[in-house]
Each structure stands twice: as structure tokens, then as C-alpha cells.
Coordinates of C-alpha atoms and ligand atoms in Angstrom, one line a residue:
X1 CA 2.3 14.6 10.1
X2 CA -0.1 14.9 6.9
X3 CA -0.5 12.0 3.9
X4 CA -0.1 13.6 0.5
X5 CA -0.9 12.7 -2.6
X6 CA 1.8 11.2 -5.0
X7 CA 0.2 12.4 -8.0
X8 CA -1.4 16.3 -7.0
X9 CA 0.7 17.0 -4.1
X10 CA -2.6 17.8 -1.9
X11 CA -1.9 17.7 1.2
X12 CA -4.6 16.2 4.0
X13 CA -4.4 15.6 8.3
X14 CA -3.8 12.3 9.8
X15 CA -6.6 11.9 11.5
X16 CA -9.3 12.3 8.4
X17 CA -10.1 8.8 7.7
X18 CA -9.6 9.1 3.5
X19 CA -7.2 6.1 1.1
X20 CA -7.2 7.8 -1.7
X21 CA -7.0 11.7 -2.8
X22 CA -9.6 13.6 -4.0
X23 CA -8.3 12.9 -7.0
X24 CA -7.6 9.3 -7.4
X25 CA -4.1 9.0 -6.5
X26 CA -2.9 7.3 -3.7
X27 CA -2.0 8.6 -0.3
X28 CA 1.7 8.2 2.1
X29 CA 2.6 9.6 5.0
X30 CA 4.8 12.8 5.4
X31 CA 7.5 11.5 7.7
X32 CA 8.7 14.2 10.3
X33 CA 12.0 13.2 9.1
X34 CA 13.7 16.5 12.0
X35 CA 12.4 13.9 14.8
X36 CA 14.0 10.8 13.2
X37 CA 16.4 9.5 15.7
X38 CA 19.9 7.9 14.1
X39 CA 19.7 5.0 16.4
X40 CA 21.4 2.7 13.7
X41 CA 24.0 0.5 16.0
X42 CA 23.5 -2.6 14.9
X43 CA 21.8 -3.7 18.4
X44 CA 18.3 -4.7 19.7
X45 CA 16.4 -4.6 16.7
X46 CA 12.9 -4.6 16.7
X47 CA 10.2 -2.8 14.9
X48 CA 9.9 0.0 17.6
X49 CA 12.9 0.6 17.9
X50 CA 12.1 3.0 15.3
X51 CA 9.4 4.3 16.8
X52 CA 10.7 7.8 16.0
X53 CA 10.4 7.3 12.1
X54 CA 6.8 5.9 12.0
X55 CA 3.4 7.9 13.1
X56 CA 1.6 6.7 15.4
X57 CA 0.9 6.6 19.3
X58 CA -0.6 3.7 20.1
X59 CA 1.4 0.7 20.6
X60 CA -0.7 -2.7 19.4
X61 CA 2.5 -5.3 19.1
X62 CA 3.1 -9.1 19.1
X63 CA 6.7 -8.7 18.8
X64 CA 7.4 -7.4 14.9
X65 CA 10.5 -7.3 13.4
X66 CA 13.8 -7.7 14.4
X67 CA 14.2 -10.3 11.7
X68 CA 17.3 -12.2 10.7
X69 CA 19.4 -11.0 7.8
X70 CA 21.3 -14.3 6.9
X71 CA 23.9 -14.9 5.0
X72 CA 23.5 -16.9 1.8
X73 CA 27.2 -18.3 1.4
X74 CA 26.2 -21.6 0.1
X75 CA 23.7 -19.8 -3.1
X76 CA 25.9 -17.2 -2.9
X77 CA 29.0 -18.8 -4.4
X78 CA 27.1 -21.7 -6.4
X79 CA 25.6 -18.9 -8.0
X80 CA 28.8 -16.6 -8.5
X81 CA 26.6 -13.9 -6.8
X82 CA 29.3 -14.0 -3.5
X83 CA 27.7 -10.9 -1.6
X84 CA 24.4 -12.5 -1.3
X85 CA 21.2 -12.2 1.7
X86 CA 18.6 -13.1 3.0
X87 CA 16.1 -10.8 5.5
X88 CA 13.4 -13.6 6.3
X89 CA 10.5 -12.0 7.0
X90 CA 8.9 -15.6 7.9
X91 CA 10.2 -14.7 11.6
X92 CA 7.6 -12.2 12.2
X93 CA 5.1 -13.6 14.9
X94 CA 2.1 -14.2 12.5
X95 CA 5.4 -15.6 9.5
X96 CA 5.4 -12.8 7.3
X97 CA 6.3 -9.4 6.5
X98 CA 2.8 -7.8 6.9
X99 CA 3.2 -8.2 10.4
X100 CA 4.7 -5.1 10.5
X101 CA 2.1 -3.2 8.6
X102 CA -0.3 -4.8 11.0
X103 CA 1.2 -3.7 14.0
X104 CA 1.2 0.3 12.7
X105 CA -1.9 -0.1 10.8
X106 CA -4.0 -1.6 14.0
X107 CA -2.2 1.3 16.4
X108 CA -3.6 3.2 13.8
X109 CA -6.9 2.5 13.5
X110 CA -7.1 2.2 17.7
X111 CA -6.3 6.0 17.0
X112 CA -9.3 6.8 14.8
X113 CA -11.7 5.3 17.2
X114 CA -12.6 2.5 15.0
X115 CA -14.1 -0.8 16.3
X116 CA -14.2 -3.2 13.1
X117 CA -11.2 -3.3 10.5
X118 CA -11.4 -5.5 6.9
X119 CA -9.1 -6.6 4.9
X120 CA -8.9 -8.3 1.2
X121 CA -6.0 -10.8 1.0
X122 CA -4.5 -13.5 -0.7
X123 CA -3.9 -15.1 2.4
X124 CA -1.1 -13.2 4.7
X125 CA -2.7 -10.3 5.6
X126 CA -5.8 -11.5 6.5
X127 CA -4.0 -14.2 9.6
X128 CA -1.8 -11.1 10.3
X129 CA -5.1 -8.3 10.6
X130 CA -6.4 -12.0 12.0
X131 CA -4.1 -11.7 15.3
X132 CA -3.9 -7.7 15.8
X133 CA -7.0 -7.4 15.5
X134 CA -7.1 -10.2 18.1
X135 CA -4.5 -8.6 20.0
X136 CA -6.8 -5.1 20.3
X137 CA -9.9 -6.5 20.8
X138 CA -11.6 -5.0 17.9
X139 CA -13.7 -6.9 14.9
X140 CA -12.4 -8.1 12.0
X141 CA -13.4 -9.4 8.2
X142 CA -11.3 -11.0 5.9
X143 CA -12.5 -11.6 2.6
X144 CA -10.6 -14.2 0.5
X145 CA -10.2 -15.8 -2.7
X146 CA -12.0 -18.9 -2.0
X147 CA -10.4 -22.3 -2.4
X148 CA -7.1 -20.3 -3.3
X149 CA -5.5 -19.2 0.2
X150 CA -2.7 -21.4 1.6
X151 CA -3.9 -24.6 4.2
X152 CA -2.1 -22.3 7.0
X153 CA -2.6 -18.6 6.1
X154 CA -6.2 -19.9 6.3
X155 CA -6.0 -22.1 9.6
X156 CA -4.2 -18.4 11.6
X157 CA -7.5 -16.2 10.4
X158 CA -9.6 -18.8 11.6
X159 CA -7.8 -19.2 15.2
X160 CA -6.9 -15.6 15.8
X161 CA -11.0 -15.5 15.4
X162 CA -11.3 -13.2 11.8
X163 CA -14.8 -13.7 10.5
X164 CA -13.4 -15.2 6.8
X165 CA -15.7 -14.5 4.2
X166 CA -15.2 -16.4 1.0
X167 CA -15.4 -14.6 -1.8
X168 CA -15.8 -16.6 -5.1
X169 CA -13.3 -14.8 -7.5
X170 CA -9.7 -13.8 -7.0
X171 CA -8.4 -11.0 -4.9
X172 CA -8.6 -8.2 -7.6
X173 CA -12.6 -9.0 -6.7
X174 CA -12.5 -8.9 -2.9
X175 CA -10.6 -6.1 -2.8
X176 CA -13.2 -3.9 -5.0
X177 CA -15.9 -5.0 -2.4
X178 CA -13.5 -3.7 1.0
X179 CA -13.4 -0.7 -0.6
X180 CA -16.5 0.2 -1.4
X181 CA -16.7 -1.2 2.3
X182 CA -15.0 1.0 3.8
X183 CA -16.6 3.5 2.4
X184 CA -19.5 2.6 3.2
X185 CA -20.1 1.0 6.7
X186 CA -17.6 2.7 9.2
X187 CA -15.0 -0.4 8.8
X188 CA -11.1 0.8 8.9
X189 CA -9.9 -0.9 5.5
X190 CA -6.2 -2.8 6.2
X191 CA -5.2 -3.1 2.7
X192 CA -1.6 -1.7 1.6
X193 CA -3.4 1.2 -0.5
X194 CA -3.6 2.5 3.6
X195 CA -0.6 4.4 4.3
X196 CA 0.4 4.2 7.4
X197 CA 0.6 0.3 6.5
X198 CA 3.1 0.4 4.4
X199 CA 4.9 2.9 7.1
X200 CA 5.3 0.1 9.7
X201 CA 6.9 -1.9 6.3
X202 CA 9.4 1.0 5.3
X203 CA 10.8 -0.7 8.3
X204 CA 12.5 -3.3 6.5
X205 CA 14.7 -1.0 4.7
X206 CA 15.7 0.5 8.7
X207 CA 16.7 -3.4 9.7
X208 CA 18.6 -3.9 7.0
X209 CA 20.8 -1.0 6.8
X210 CA 20.9 -1.6 10.8
X211 CA 21.9 -5.0 10.7
X212 CA 25.2 -4.6 7.5
X213 CA 25.8 -0.9 8.7
X214 CA 25.6 -0.4 4.6
X215 CA 22.4 0.3 2.3
X216 CA 23.0 -3.0 -0.6
X217 CA 23.4 -2.1 -4.6
X218 CA 20.2 -4.4 -4.9
X219 CA 16.9 -5.0 -3.0
X220 CA 15.0 -8.1 -4.6
X221 CA 11.4 -9.1 -3.6
X222 CA 8.3 -10.1 -4.6
X223 CA 5.5 -7.6 -6.1
X224 CA 1.5 -8.5 -5.4
X225 CA -0.4 -6.0 -4.7
X226 CA 2.8 -3.6 -4.5
X227 CA 2.8 -2.4 -1.5
X228 CA 6.1 -3.9 0.1
X229 CA 8.6 -2.1 -2.7
X230 CA 6.9 0.8 -2.2
X231 CA 7.2 1.0 1.5
X232 CA 10.8 -0.3 1.9
X233 CA 11.7 2.3 -1.2
X234 CA 10.1 5.1 1.0
X235 CA 12.2 3.4 4.2
X236 CA 15.7 3.8 2.0
X237 CA 14.9 7.3 0.7
X238 CA 14.2 9.1 4.1
X239 CA 17.4 7.7 5.8
X240 CA 18.9 9.1 3.3
X241 CA 16.8 12.3 3.6
X242 CA 17.5 11.9 7.2
X243 CA 21.2 11.9 6.0
X244 CA 21.8 8.7 7.4
X245 CA 23.1 7.6 4.4
X246 CA 24.2 8.3 1.7
X247 CA 23.7 5.3 -0.6
X248 CA 20.3 4.0 -2.3
X249 CA 19.5 0.3 -3.3
X250 CA 18.5 -1.0 -6.6
X251 CA 14.7 -2.0 -6.0
X252 CA 13.8 -5.4 -8.0
X253 CA 10.9 -6.7 -8.2
X254 CA 9.6 -10.0 -9.3
X255 CA 6.3 -11.1 -10.1
X256 CA 5.4 -14.7 -10.9
X257 CA 4.5 -15.2 -15.1
X258 CA 0.7 -15.8 -14.6
X259 CA 0.6 -12.7 -13.0
X260 CA 2.8 -9.7 -13.7
X261 CA 1.3 -6.8 -15.4
X262 CA 4.1 -4.1 -14.1
X263 CA 6.6 -6.9 -14.9
X264 CA 5.5 -7.1 -18.5
X265 CA 4.6 -3.7 -18.9
X266 CA 7.9 -2.9 -17.8
X267 CA 9.4 -5.2 -20.3
X268 CA 7.5 -4.6 -22.8
X269 CA 7.6 -0.3 -22.6
X270 CA 4.1 -0.1 -22.7
X271 CA 1.3 0.9 -20.3
X272 CA 0.6 -1.4 -16.9
X273 CA -2.6 -3.1 -17.7
X274 CA -3.9 -5.2 -15.1
X275 CA -4.4 -9.1 -16.0
X276 CA -7.6 -10.4 -15.9
X277 CA -6.8 -13.8 -14.7
X278 CA -4.1 -13.8 -12.8
X279 CA -2.7 -17.4 -12.0
X280 CA 0.5 -18.8 -10.1
X281 CA 1.4 -21.4 -7.7
X282 CA 2.2 -18.8 -5.9
X283 CA -0.9 -17.6 -4.3
X284 CA 0.3 -15.0 -2.4
X285 CA 1.1 -13.1 -5.3
X286 CA -2.1 -14.1 -7.5
X287 CA -2.9 -10.8 -8.4
X288 CA -3.6 -9.0 -11.6
X289 CA -4.5 -6.0 -10.2
X290 CA -1.7 -4.3 -8.3
X291 CA -3.2 -1.1 -5.9
X292 CA -0.3 0.4 -5.2
X293 CA 1.7 0.0 -9.1
X294 CA 2.3 3.8 -9.2
X295 CA 4.2 4.2 -6.0
X296 CA 5.8 0.5 -7.4
X297 CA 6.6 2.0 -10.7
X298 CA 8.0 5.1 -9.5
X299 CA 10.2 3.1 -7.4
X300 CA 11.8 0.9 -9.4
X301 CA 11.9 4.0 -11.4
X302 CA 13.7 6.1 -9.6
X303 CA 16.0 3.3 -7.6
X304 CA 17.7 2.5 -11.4
X305 CA 15.8 -1.1 -10.9
X306 CA 13.8 -3.2 -12.8
X307 CA 10.9 -5.3 -13.0
X308 CA 11.1 -9.1 -13.8
X309 CA 8.8 -12.0 -14.3
X310 CA 9.3 -15.7 -13.7
X311 CA 7.6 -19.0 -14.1
X312 CA 6.0 -21.1 -11.6
X313 CA 8.7 -23.8 -12.4
X314 CA 11.7 -21.5 -11.4
X315 CA 9.8 -20.0 -8.3
X316 CA 9.4 -23.8 -6.7
X317 CA 13.3 -25.2 -8.0
X318 CA 14.2 -21.5 -5.5
X319 CA 12.2 -22.2 -3.1
X320 CA 13.7 -25.5 -2.7
X321 CA 17.0 -24.3 -3.4
X322 CA 16.5 -21.8 -0.6
X323 CA 15.8 -24.4 1.7
X324 CA 18.1 -27.5 0.4
X325 CA 21.3 -25.5 0.7
X326 CA 20.5 -22.6 3.4
X327 CA 18.1 -24.6 5.7
X328 CA 15.0 -21.8 4.3
X329 CA 12.3 -22.7 4.7
X330 CA 10.3 -20.0 2.9
X331 CA 6.5 -19.6 0.8
X332 CA 6.3 -20.0 -3.3
X333 CA 6.3 -16.0 -3.6
X334 CA 9.5 -15.5 -1.6
X335 CA 10.8 -17.6 -3.6
X336 CA 10.0 -15.5 -6.6
X337 CA 13.3 -13.1 -5.6
X338 CA 16.0 -15.8 -5.4
X339 CA 14.0 -17.2 -8.8
X340 CA 14.4 -13.2 -10.1
X341 CA 18.0 -13.0 -8.9
X342 CA 18.8 -16.4 -10.8
X343 CA 17.5 -15.3 -14.3
X344 CA 18.7 -11.8 -13.7
X345 CA 22.5 -13.3 -13.4
X346 CA 22.7 -15.4 -15.9
X347 CA 21.0 -13.1 -18.5
X348 CA 24.1 -10.6 -17.2
X349 CA 21.5 -7.8 -16.7
X350 CA 23.2 -7.3 -13.2
X351 CA 27.0 -7.8 -12.0
X352 CA 27.7 -10.7 -9.8
X353 CA 30.0 -8.8 -8.1
X354 CA 27.1 -5.8 -5.9
X355 CA 25.1 -7.3 -2.7
X356 CA 22.3 -8.4 -2.5
X357 CA 19.2 -9.0 0.2
X358 CA 16.9 -10.8 -0.9
X359 CA 13.3 -10.7 1.4
X360 CA 12.5 -13.1 2.1
X361 CA 8.6 -12.5 3.1
X362 CA 6.8 -15.5 4.2
X363 CA 7.1 -19.0 6.1
X364 CA 7.6 -21.9 4.3
X365 CA 5.0 -23.4 6.7
X366 CA 2.2 -21.6 5.3
X367 CA 1.7 -23.8 2.1
X368 CA 3.1 -27.5 3.1
X369 CA 0.4 -28.9 0.5
X370 CA 2.9 -27.3 -2.2
X371 CA 5.7 -29.2 -0.8
X372 CA 4.0 -32.2 0.4
X373 CA 2.5 -32.7 -3.5
X374 CA 5.8 -32.7 -5.2
X375 CA 7.5 -35.6 -3.1
X376 CA 6.7 -38.7 -2.8
X377 CA 7.1 -40.6 0.3
X378 CA 8.5 -44.4 0.1
X379 CA 6.1 -47.9 1.4
X380 CA 6.8 -47.9 5.0
X381 CA 9.7 -50.1 5.8
X382 CA 9.8 -52.8 8.6
X383 CA 10.4 -51.5 12.5
X384 CA 14.3 -53.7 11.9
X385 CA 17.4 -52.6 12.3
X386 CA 17.9 -54.8 8.9
X387 CA 15.0 -52.9 7.0
X388 CA 17.0 -49.9 7.5
X389 CA 19.6 -51.3 6.4
X390 CA 18.5 -51.8 3.2
X391 CA 17.2 -48.5 2.7
X392 CA 21.0 -47.2 3.6
X393 CA 22.4 -49.3 0.8
Ligands
AN7_1 C1 4.5 -13.8 1.5 O1 -1.7 -11.1 1.9 O2 -1.5 -9.7 -1.1 O3 3.9 -6.4 -3.2 O4 -3.1 -10.1 0.8 O5 2.1 -12.7 1.2 O6 3.1 -5.9 -1.2 O7 1.2 -6.9 -2.4 C2 0.5 -10.9 0.2 C3 1.2 -10.3 -0.4 C4 4.8 -10.9 -0.9 C5 3.2 -9.3 -2.0 N1 4.7 -12.0 -0.8 O8 3.6 -7.9 -1.5 C6 -2.2 -10.6 0.8 C7 -1.3 -10.6 -0.1 C8 4.3 -12.5 0.3 C9 2.5 -12.3 0.3 C10 3.5 -10.2 -1.3 C11 2.4 -11.0 -0.7 P1 2.7 -6.9 -2.0

């Protein structure tokens, strides 16, 4: 197994500690598809069912993957897109899809003999890395934008015992420090430019195929640092290359309006340009300079997909719709996938008779404040039946 540069094609051995090519390009793992087993029988789904597709020997696991794929019947009918599904990644051990990347990434850290790991994070990556480092018995440093990470995620990173380092600045500023630290201080970086993390996350594609028994026409998901869309696309491509299926989905990436460097470049037909001061209620994707953008761009282009952006208001409305119509409580970033679907259906850019899988990336309880601040509770009532009868009127 080797690492290969997506720009110049140069290859590196898997045990070489590096995150980028000499040329600066992003690296990806070349999967040994002749060893990848056809295990797609729809049964006993967990991430490690797909071990033969993954580039690690060790296993630091908290039982990740195997997340439910729901048919969204109520919303599908209402929106006139009846073949609508959600892959709910909030059901992972720490409540987000990051656990897929971390089970593989932290396993790889141990294989490489590293005893310190580091990441920059808008929240979920830090929570996940902290948990897997705890399980592995190694030290985790997590750098987070000060004051801009959701309460639940902060609580997780703290209780799992990571060293939480608030940074005055945004995610992009924190990532710059982490990249330098990993180069100079002997700490293993587990942001999504680490190609092993994306290998774990590609299992979302394998599970969708395993659960549905077919490849959906479209996969919609939020885009922040742009790792997950690249990873899922790689998973679907490998299913095809391995001869498991002939189909490929369109990859549709959704960004928040205030943090949409990729979607705006796509829509305006202009070169990618970072956003200096990203801002959105969906703090998970409050990212102005997505490190994986070249991979994500290719995923969208190759798959015939698209990139779209949605407003904070549309995000919160979609969050409420998923909860109130489907019983699915997701964090704001995750709701961008539904908000994007609604926008694209309304504009007629996509057809309603196709199948759509929304990746709901993180649990709603991660960010309780965003909900509680939007709703006001009435005054308390007297503890009597009479008082409650008044309420029921
Ligand atoms: C819920 O935790 O970047 O496009 O540092 O937490 O792969 O970055 C989180 C990203 C979507 C975007 N949904 O995924 C972090 C971080 C949720 C997220 C994304 C994130 P990428």
C-alpha cells in the first residue's frame, strides 16, 4: 500500500510520516482493491466489516459506523422527492462522522509509533480525537477557535482528557499552527489532510451501498474543510473499480453562505479563493480555507454533481424540519444537506424522481444552545389539573 500525490502522481511508502507531497499536493491512499472483499450482504454493518478495504492493521475502536439509514417518508412526500434518505452519522460513538476517520487515524498513529496526536477543530474533530486518544492511551492536543465551538463538543473534548487549547482566531488560523507543530514537534496530525482519516470516512459510501443494495443517484452533505465529500466519493469510486457495482452517485456539497469559498467559486465559474472571515450559525463548517478543496472540487466535477450555498435561516429551518417531521435531531451544519436539497429542488436544478441520501453529519445535542436560544418557554403553571386544562384549551 502506498500514498500517492493527487497532483503529480509521486508515490510514498505508507510508513513514511508525511501529510503532503514534495510538490505540495494532497496525498491519497492507493487501496489494494484486489484484497478488498465483497462483503455487501446488508447484514451486521459496522465500520470494521470493511476491514479489507482499510489500510491499517491495528484497531483502536469504540464501535463506530453501522449508522442508521432512514427513509424520510414524511419530508420526501412534502418536498415531492419520495426517494429521500438520511444516513445519520450522529449515531457514532462521539456523535459525528469524525469517529470513522479517527478509528483508522489513531490506529495508524499507533502503527507509526506516535504517542502524541494533534488537530485543529471547529468542535467535532476535537471531541472525536480526544475519545480515540483516550482509548489508545496517548496524549491529544486540540486547538479550537476561542468562543466559537458548540458547548457539547467542548464538554466532550474536556472530559475525554485532551489538552484543549483555545486559539484567538478561526479554524483556519488554528490549522496553520497545527500543520507547523506536526512538522516540527513530533506530534501526529489528524486533521483531514491526513489521508488515513479519509480512508475511515470512505466507509460511509460502503455502508450506504450495503444498506440500500444500490448506489443512490445523489449524495448531499455539508462541506467545511472538504474532507468528507472527498472521502465518500473515493469510497464509491472504489466500489466501482472493484467491480462491486457499475453505478456512481452525484456528489452535492453544501456550504453556509458566510463560509462558502467552494460553492461561490463553483457557481461563479471563478478560481477558488479563501474567505477571510468565515461566519455562520453552523459553527462546524465555519471554515474559510478548506484544506482539501482540490480533492472536493474533483469529486464534484468527476461525479457530475454541484456545490450550493444556503443561508443561516435556511439551515435552522431545515434543522427544525428534520426534527419535527422525521424525529431526527441534527446539528446545524448537518441540516445544510436538507437546506441544500430544498433549494436545488426549488430551482429545478435537480429532478424530484431521483434518489437522495442526505449525510447528517453530527448529533443535535452537540449544540443545544442554538435551539434553546430560538425558542421561548412559557411561564411555569401551578401544579394543578385546572392550570393544565387552561394550557390544553
Ligand atoms: C457536523 O470538527 O472541520 O468538509 O474541525 O463537524 O469534512 O470538513 C468539522 C466538520 C460537516 C464538514 N458536518 O466536514 C472539525 C470540522 C459536521 C462537521 C463538517 C464538519 P468536512
